[in-house]
Short mmCIF file of C-alpha atoms and ligand atoms in Angstrom, two decimals:
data_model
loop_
_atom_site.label_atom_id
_atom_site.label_comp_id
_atom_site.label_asym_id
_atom_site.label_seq_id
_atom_site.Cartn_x
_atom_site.Cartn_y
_atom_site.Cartn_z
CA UNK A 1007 -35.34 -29.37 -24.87
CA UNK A 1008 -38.44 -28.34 -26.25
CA UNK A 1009 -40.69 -25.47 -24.95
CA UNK A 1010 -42.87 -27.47 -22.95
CA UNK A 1011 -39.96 -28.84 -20.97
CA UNK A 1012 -38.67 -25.57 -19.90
CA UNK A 1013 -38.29 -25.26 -16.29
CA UNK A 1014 -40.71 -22.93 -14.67
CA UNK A 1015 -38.80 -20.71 -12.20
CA UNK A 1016 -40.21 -17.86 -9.87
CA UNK A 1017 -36.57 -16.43 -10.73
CA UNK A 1018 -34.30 -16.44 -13.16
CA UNK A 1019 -30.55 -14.63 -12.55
CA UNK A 1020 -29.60 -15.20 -15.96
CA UNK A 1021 -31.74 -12.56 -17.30
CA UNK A 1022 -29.52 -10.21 -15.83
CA UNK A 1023 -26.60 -11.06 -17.23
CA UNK A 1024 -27.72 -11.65 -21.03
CA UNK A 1025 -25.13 -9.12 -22.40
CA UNK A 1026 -22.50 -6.88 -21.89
CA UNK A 1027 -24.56 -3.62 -21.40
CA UNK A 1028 -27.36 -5.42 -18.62
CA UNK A 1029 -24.31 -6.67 -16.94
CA UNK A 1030 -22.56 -3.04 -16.78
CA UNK A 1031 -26.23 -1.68 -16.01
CA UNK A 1032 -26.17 -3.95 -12.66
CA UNK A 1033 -22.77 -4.17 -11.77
CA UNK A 1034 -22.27 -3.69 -8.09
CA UNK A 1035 -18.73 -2.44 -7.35
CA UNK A 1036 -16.73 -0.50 -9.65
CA UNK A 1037 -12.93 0.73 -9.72
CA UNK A 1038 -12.76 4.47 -10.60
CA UNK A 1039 -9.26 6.60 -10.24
CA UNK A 1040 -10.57 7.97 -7.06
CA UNK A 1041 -9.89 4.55 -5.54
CA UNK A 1042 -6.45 4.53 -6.51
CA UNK A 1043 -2.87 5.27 -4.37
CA UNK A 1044 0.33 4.43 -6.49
CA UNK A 1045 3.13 3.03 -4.51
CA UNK A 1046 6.27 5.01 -6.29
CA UNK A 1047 9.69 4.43 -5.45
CA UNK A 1048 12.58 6.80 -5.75
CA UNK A 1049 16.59 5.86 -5.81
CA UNK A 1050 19.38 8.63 -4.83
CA UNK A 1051 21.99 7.10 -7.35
CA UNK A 1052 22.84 8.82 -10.24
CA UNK A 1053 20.82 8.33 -13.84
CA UNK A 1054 17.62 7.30 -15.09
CA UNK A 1055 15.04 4.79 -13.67
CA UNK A 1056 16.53 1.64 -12.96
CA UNK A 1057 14.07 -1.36 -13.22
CA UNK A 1058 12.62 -3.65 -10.17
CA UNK A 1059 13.21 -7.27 -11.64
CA UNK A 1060 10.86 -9.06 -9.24
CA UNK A 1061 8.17 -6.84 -10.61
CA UNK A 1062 7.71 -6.12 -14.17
CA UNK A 1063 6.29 -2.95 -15.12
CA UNK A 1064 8.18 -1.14 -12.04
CA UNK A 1065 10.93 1.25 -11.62
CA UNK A 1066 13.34 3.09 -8.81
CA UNK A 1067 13.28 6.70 -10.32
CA UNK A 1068 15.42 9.28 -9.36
CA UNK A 1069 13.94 12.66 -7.77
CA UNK A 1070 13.63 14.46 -10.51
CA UNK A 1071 11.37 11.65 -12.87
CA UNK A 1072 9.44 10.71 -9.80
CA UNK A 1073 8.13 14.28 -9.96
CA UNK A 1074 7.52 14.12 -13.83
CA UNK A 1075 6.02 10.24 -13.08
CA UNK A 1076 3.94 12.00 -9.99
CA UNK A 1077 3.30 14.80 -13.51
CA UNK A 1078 1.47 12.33 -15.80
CA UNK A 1079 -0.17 10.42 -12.80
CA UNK A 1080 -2.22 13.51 -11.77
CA UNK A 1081 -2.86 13.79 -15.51
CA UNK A 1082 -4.45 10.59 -15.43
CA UNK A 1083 -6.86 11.36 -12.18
CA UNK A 1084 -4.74 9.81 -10.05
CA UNK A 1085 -4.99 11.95 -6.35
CA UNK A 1086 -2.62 10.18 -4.06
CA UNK A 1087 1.21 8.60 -4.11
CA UNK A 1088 2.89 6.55 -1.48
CA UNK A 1089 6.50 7.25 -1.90
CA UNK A 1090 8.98 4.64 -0.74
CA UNK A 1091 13.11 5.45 -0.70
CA UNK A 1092 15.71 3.42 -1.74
CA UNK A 1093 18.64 4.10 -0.24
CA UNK A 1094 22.12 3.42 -0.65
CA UNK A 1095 23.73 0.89 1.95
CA UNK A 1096 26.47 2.56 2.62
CA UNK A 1097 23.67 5.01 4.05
CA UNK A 1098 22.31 2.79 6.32
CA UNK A 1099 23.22 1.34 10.08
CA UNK A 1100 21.49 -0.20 12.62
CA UNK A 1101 19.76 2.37 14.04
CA UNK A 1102 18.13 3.52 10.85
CA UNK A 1103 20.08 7.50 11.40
CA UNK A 1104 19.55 8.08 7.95
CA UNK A 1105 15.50 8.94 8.81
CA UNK A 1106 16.36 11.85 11.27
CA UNK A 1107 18.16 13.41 8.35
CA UNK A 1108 16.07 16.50 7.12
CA UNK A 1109 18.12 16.18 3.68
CA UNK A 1110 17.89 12.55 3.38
CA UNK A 1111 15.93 10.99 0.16
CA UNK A 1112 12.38 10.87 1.25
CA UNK A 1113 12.11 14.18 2.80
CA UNK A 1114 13.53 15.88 -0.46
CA UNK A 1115 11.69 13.50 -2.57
CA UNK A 1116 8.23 15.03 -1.04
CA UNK A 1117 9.82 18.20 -0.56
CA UNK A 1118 10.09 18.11 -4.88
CA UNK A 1119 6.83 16.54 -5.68
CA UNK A 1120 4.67 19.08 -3.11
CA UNK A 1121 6.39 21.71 -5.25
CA UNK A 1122 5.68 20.60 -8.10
CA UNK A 1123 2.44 19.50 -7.44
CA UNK A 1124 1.00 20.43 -4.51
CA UNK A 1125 -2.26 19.19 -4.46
CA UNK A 1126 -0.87 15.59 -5.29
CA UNK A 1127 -1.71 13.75 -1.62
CA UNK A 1128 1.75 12.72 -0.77
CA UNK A 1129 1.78 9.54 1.74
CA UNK A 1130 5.31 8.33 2.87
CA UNK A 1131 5.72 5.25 5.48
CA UNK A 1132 6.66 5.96 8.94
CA UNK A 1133 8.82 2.87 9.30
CA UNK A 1134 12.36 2.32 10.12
CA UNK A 1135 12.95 -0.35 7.19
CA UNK A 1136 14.42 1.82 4.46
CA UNK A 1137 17.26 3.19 6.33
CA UNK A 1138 18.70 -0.05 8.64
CA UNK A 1139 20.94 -1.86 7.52
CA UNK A 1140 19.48 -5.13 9.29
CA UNK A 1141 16.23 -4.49 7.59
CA UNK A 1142 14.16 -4.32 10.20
CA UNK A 1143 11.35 -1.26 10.96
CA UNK A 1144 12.79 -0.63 14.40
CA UNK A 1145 15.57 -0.21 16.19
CA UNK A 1146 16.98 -3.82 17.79
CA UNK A 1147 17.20 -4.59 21.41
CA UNK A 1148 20.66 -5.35 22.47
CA UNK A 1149 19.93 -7.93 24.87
CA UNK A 1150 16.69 -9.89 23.01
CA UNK A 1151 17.95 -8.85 19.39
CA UNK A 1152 14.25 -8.14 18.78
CA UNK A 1153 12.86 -4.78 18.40
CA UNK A 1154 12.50 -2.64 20.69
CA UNK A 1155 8.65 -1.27 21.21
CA UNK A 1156 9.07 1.78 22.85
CA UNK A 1157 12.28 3.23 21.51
CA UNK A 1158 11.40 2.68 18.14
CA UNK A 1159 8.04 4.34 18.90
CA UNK A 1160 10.13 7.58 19.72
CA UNK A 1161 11.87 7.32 16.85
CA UNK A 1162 9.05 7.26 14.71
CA UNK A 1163 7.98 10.39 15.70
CA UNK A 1164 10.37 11.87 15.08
CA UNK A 1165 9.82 10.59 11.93
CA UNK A 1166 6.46 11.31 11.34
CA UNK A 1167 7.21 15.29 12.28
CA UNK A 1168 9.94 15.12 9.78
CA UNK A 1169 7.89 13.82 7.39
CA UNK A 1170 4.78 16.64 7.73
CA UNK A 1171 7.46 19.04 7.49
CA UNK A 1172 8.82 18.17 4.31
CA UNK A 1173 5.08 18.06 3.38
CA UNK A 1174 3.23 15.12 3.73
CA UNK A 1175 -0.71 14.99 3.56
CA UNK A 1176 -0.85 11.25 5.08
CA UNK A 1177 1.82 9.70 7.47
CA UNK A 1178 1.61 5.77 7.24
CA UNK A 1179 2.65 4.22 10.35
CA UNK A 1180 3.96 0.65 8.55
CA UNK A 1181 5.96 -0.20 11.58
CA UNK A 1182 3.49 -2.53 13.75
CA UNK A 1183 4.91 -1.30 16.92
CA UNK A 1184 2.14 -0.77 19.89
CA UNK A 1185 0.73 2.70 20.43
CA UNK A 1186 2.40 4.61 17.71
CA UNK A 1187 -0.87 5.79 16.49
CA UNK A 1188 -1.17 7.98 19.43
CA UNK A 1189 2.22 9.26 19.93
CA UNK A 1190 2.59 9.81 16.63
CA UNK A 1191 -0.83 11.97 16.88
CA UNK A 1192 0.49 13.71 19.60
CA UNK A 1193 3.82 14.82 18.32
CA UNK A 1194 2.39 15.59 15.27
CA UNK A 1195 -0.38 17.84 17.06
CA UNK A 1196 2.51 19.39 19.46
CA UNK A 1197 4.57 20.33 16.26
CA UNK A 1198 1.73 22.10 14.89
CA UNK A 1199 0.82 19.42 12.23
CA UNK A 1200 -2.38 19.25 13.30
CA UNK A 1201 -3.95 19.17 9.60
CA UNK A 1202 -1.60 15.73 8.70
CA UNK A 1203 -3.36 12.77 8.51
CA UNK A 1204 -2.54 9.17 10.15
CA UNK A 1205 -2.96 6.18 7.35
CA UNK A 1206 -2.71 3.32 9.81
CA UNK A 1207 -1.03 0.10 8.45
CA UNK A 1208 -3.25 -1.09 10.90
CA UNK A 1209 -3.70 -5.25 10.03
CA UNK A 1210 -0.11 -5.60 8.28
CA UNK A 1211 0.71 -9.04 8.24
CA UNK A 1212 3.81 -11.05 8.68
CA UNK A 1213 3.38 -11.83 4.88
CA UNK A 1214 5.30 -13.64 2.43
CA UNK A 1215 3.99 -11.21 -0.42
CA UNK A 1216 6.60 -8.28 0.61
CA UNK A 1217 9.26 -10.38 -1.31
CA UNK A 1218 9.79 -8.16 -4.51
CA UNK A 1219 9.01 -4.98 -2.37
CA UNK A 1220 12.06 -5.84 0.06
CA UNK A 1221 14.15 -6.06 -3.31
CA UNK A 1222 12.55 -2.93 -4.24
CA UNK A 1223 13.82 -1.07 -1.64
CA UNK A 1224 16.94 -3.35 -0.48
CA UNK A 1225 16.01 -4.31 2.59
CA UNK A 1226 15.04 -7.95 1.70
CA UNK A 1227 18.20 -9.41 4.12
CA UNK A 1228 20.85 -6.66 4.31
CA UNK A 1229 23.01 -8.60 6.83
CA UNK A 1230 23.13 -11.46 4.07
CA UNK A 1231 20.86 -13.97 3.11
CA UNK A 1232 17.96 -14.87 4.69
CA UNK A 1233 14.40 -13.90 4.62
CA UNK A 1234 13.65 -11.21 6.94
CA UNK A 1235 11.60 -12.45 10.12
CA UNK A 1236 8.89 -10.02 11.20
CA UNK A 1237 7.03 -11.86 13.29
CA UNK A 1238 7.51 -10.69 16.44
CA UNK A 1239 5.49 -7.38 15.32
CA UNK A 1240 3.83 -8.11 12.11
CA UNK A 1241 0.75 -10.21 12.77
CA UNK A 1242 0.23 -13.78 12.46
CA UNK A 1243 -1.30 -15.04 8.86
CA UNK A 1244 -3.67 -17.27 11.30
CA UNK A 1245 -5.18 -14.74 13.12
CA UNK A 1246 -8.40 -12.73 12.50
CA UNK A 1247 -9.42 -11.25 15.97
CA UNK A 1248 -6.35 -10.38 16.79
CA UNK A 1249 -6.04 -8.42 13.59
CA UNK A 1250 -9.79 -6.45 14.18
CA UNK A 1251 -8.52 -5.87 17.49
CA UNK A 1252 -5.16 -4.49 16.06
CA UNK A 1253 -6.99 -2.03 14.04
CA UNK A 1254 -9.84 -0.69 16.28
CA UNK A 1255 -6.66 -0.17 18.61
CA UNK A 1256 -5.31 2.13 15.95
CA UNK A 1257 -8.98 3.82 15.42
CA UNK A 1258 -9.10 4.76 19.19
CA UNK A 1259 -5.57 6.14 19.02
CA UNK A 1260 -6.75 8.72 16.30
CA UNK A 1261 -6.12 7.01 12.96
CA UNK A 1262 -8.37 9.31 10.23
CA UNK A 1263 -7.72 5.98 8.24
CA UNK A 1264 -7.29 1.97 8.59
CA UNK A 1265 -5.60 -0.06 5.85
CA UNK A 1266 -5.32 -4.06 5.79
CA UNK A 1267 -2.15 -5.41 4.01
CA UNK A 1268 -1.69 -7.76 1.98
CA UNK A 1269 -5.05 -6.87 0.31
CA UNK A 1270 -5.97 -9.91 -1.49
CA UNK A 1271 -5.55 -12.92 0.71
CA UNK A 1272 -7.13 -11.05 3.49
CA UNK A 1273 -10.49 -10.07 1.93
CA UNK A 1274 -12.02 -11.24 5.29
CA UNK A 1275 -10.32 -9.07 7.33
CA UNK A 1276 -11.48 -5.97 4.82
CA UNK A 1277 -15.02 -7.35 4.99
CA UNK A 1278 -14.91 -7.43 8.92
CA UNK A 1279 -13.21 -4.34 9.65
CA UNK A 1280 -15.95 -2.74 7.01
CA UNK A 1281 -18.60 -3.61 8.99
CA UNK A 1282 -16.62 -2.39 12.60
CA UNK A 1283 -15.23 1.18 11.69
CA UNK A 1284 -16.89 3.63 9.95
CA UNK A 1285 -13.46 5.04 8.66
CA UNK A 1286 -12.16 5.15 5.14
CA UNK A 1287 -10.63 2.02 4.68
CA UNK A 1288 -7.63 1.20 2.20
CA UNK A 1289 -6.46 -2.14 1.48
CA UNK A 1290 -3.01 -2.25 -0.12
CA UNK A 1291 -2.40 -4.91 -3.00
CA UNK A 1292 1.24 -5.47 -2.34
CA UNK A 1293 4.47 -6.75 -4.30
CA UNK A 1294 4.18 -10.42 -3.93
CA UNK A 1295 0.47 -10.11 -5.44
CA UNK A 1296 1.35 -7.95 -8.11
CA UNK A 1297 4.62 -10.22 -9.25
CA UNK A 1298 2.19 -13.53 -9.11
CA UNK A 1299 0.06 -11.94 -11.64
CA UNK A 1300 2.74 -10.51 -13.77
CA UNK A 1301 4.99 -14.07 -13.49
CA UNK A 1302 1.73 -15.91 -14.47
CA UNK A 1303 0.96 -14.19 -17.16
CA UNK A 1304 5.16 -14.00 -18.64
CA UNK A 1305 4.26 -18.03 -18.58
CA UNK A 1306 1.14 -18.04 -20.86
CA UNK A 1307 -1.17 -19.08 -17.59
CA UNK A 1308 -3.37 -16.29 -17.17
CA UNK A 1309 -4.29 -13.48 -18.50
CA UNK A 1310 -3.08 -10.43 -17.22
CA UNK A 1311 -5.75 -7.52 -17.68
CA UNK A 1312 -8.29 -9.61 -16.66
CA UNK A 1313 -7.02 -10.91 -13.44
CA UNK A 1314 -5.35 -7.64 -12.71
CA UNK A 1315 -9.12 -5.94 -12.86
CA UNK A 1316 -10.47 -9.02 -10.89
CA UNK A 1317 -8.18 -8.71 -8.10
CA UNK A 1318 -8.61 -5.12 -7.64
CA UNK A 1319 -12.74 -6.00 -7.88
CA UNK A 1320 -12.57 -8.37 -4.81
CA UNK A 1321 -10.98 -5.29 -2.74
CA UNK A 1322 -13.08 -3.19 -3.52
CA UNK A 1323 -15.98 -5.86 -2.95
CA UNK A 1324 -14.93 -6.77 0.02
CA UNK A 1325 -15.15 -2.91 1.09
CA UNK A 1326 -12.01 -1.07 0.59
CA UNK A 1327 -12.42 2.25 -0.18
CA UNK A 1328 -9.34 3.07 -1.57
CA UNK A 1329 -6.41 0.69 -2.87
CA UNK A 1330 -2.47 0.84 -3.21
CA UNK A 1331 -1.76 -0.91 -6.00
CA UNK A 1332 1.16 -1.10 -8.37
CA UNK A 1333 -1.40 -1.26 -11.23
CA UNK A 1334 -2.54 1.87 -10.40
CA UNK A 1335 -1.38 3.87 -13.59
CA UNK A 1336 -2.75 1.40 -16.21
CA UNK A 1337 -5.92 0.97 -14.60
CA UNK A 1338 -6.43 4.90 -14.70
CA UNK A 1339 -5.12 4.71 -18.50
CA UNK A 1340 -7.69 2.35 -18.94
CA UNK A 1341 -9.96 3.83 -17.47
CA UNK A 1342 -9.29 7.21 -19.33
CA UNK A 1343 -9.35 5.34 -22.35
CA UNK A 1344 -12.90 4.07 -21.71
CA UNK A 1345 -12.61 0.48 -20.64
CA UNK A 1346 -13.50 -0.14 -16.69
CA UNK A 1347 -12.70 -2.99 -14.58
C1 LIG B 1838 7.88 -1.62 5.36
C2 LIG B 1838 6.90 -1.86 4.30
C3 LIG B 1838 6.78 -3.05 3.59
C4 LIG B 1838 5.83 -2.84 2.61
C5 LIG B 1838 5.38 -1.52 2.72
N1 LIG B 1838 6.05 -0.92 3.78
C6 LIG B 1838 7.51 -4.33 3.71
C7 LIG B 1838 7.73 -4.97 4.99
O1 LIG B 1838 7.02 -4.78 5.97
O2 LIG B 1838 8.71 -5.71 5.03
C8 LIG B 1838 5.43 -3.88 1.62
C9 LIG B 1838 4.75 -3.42 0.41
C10 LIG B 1838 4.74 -4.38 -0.71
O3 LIG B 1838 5.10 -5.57 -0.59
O4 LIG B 1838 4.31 -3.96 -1.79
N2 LIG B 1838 7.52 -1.06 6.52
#
């Protein structure tokens, strides 16, 4: 095409994106460490880390190298850990017992890390999961064999109380059960914890995505083989009202935060709740959308740094404020080293 054949346009977007430095210069959204929670999880066998296979990259440490992991996080910028137990089957029954134990693994796993580093924000799930042995994040109704609301709610705060007391900045209701958000306030409040905050896994899904997580922390099918139903309190992939609704329930209960899980397949959700709640909001990239990217890119299909830094873009974009993400260590290495997603 010769000069006098060029278009003549009362805009044109490509001159903002003629090179690398006019594109960082206008770049909207940005991931800094600020935005980042790493998930961390922490074993009570004996000896080192022990590897997650369904998600490269990812270990089970034991107490003492989750502190020094929590060490060189906070060394990178990183502010905030979500700590998640594994324990021991043998240690587990139906009623999920283990969590009213003051000296059980989560409680001393905080109990080290606020010691060490006690300005680390230390969030731990308020969920039954990790300590029944049918897997589920309540305790089961005899009669329906589903869970039971408003026992479970109890329990809960119990375990939330336990959980400021070993030191806790951010209790994260992961449960799904209705009105835990305000009991849990209130038992927190009555037990003097008025300063710990409520993380609300307020639009959790009944997700496919938890797979590796559920190996992670061995709760995938305890009783045996199949994949853990949680439908019955985890909400419906389908639904979008219901889910705002789920969450501006959990606002007027007294979350100081709302989080949307999975992250990535539910950007609308983010986007919608954004423009309903003027509270932070976190959106948690789970297993299932780490291991897709990791799998992929073991294969040759894609390429791993830049789809890692695209995913965690379209979070943010759709208005997360902060992210839990399993990435969260290289992206603040990366970012320390210069390069930003
Ligand atoms: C359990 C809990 C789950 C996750 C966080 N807390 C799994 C589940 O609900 O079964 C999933 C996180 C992930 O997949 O990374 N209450």
């Amino acid at each position: 095409m010769n000069q006098s054949e060029e278009l003549t346009l009362p805009r044109r977007l490509r001159r903002l994106r003629v090179s690398k430095s006019v594109r960082s210069l206008v770049q909207e959204n940005r991931i800094e460490v600020d935005d980042l929670i790493a998930p961390l999880f922490v074993h009570e066998r004996e000896g080192g880390p022990e590897a997650v296979e369904s998600m490269p990259g990812v270990w089970r440490f034991s107490i003492e190298d989750t502190v020094h992991e929590c060490r060189s996080l906070w060394d990178l910028g990183i502010k905030a850990v979500a700590i998640f137990p594994s324990i021991d089957p043998q240690n587990k029954d139906p009623d999920g017992s283990a969590g009213l134990n003051p000296d059980n693994l989560i409680y001393r796993a905080v109990r080290a890390i606020k010691q060490a580093l006690p300005e680390l924000v230390v969030i731990t799930d308020v969920a039954l999961d990790p300590f029944t042995s049918h897997g589920h994040d309540g305790l089961l109704n005899e009669e329906t064999g589903d869970v039971d609301n408003d026992r479970t709610v109890a329990m809960l705060c119990q375990l939330a109380v336990l959980e400021a007391e070993a030191g806790a900045d951010w209790v994260a209701p992961s449960d799904m059960m209705d009105g835990r958000v305000q009991a849990i306030r209130s038992a927190l409040d009555r037990a003097g914890y008025t300063r710990t905050s409520i993380l609300a896994y307020s639009a959790k899904f009944a997700s496919g995505f938890y797979g590796p997580f559920r190996d992670a922390i061995g709760s995938k099918a305890a009783a045996g083989t199949s994949y853990l139903d949680k439908g019955t309190y985890q909400l419906n992939p389908g639904n979008a009202r219901e889910a705002i609704q789920d969450a501006l329930l959990d606002e007027a209960e007294g979350a100081d935060m709302l989080m949307v899980k999975p992250a990535g397949p539910y950007l609308d959700i983010i986007r919608s709740l954004r423009e309903r709640t003027l509270l932070p909001l976190v959106g948690y990239q789970v297993s299932g959308e780490y291991s897709q990217l990791q799998a992929a890119a073991q294969l040759g299909w894609l390429e791993l740094e830049r789809t890692r830094d695209e995913s965690l873009l379209a979070i943010k974009r759709a208005g997360a404020d902060l992210i839990l993400t399993y990435f969260a260590k290289e992206i603040a290495q990366a970012l320390k080293g210069g390069v930003s997603p």
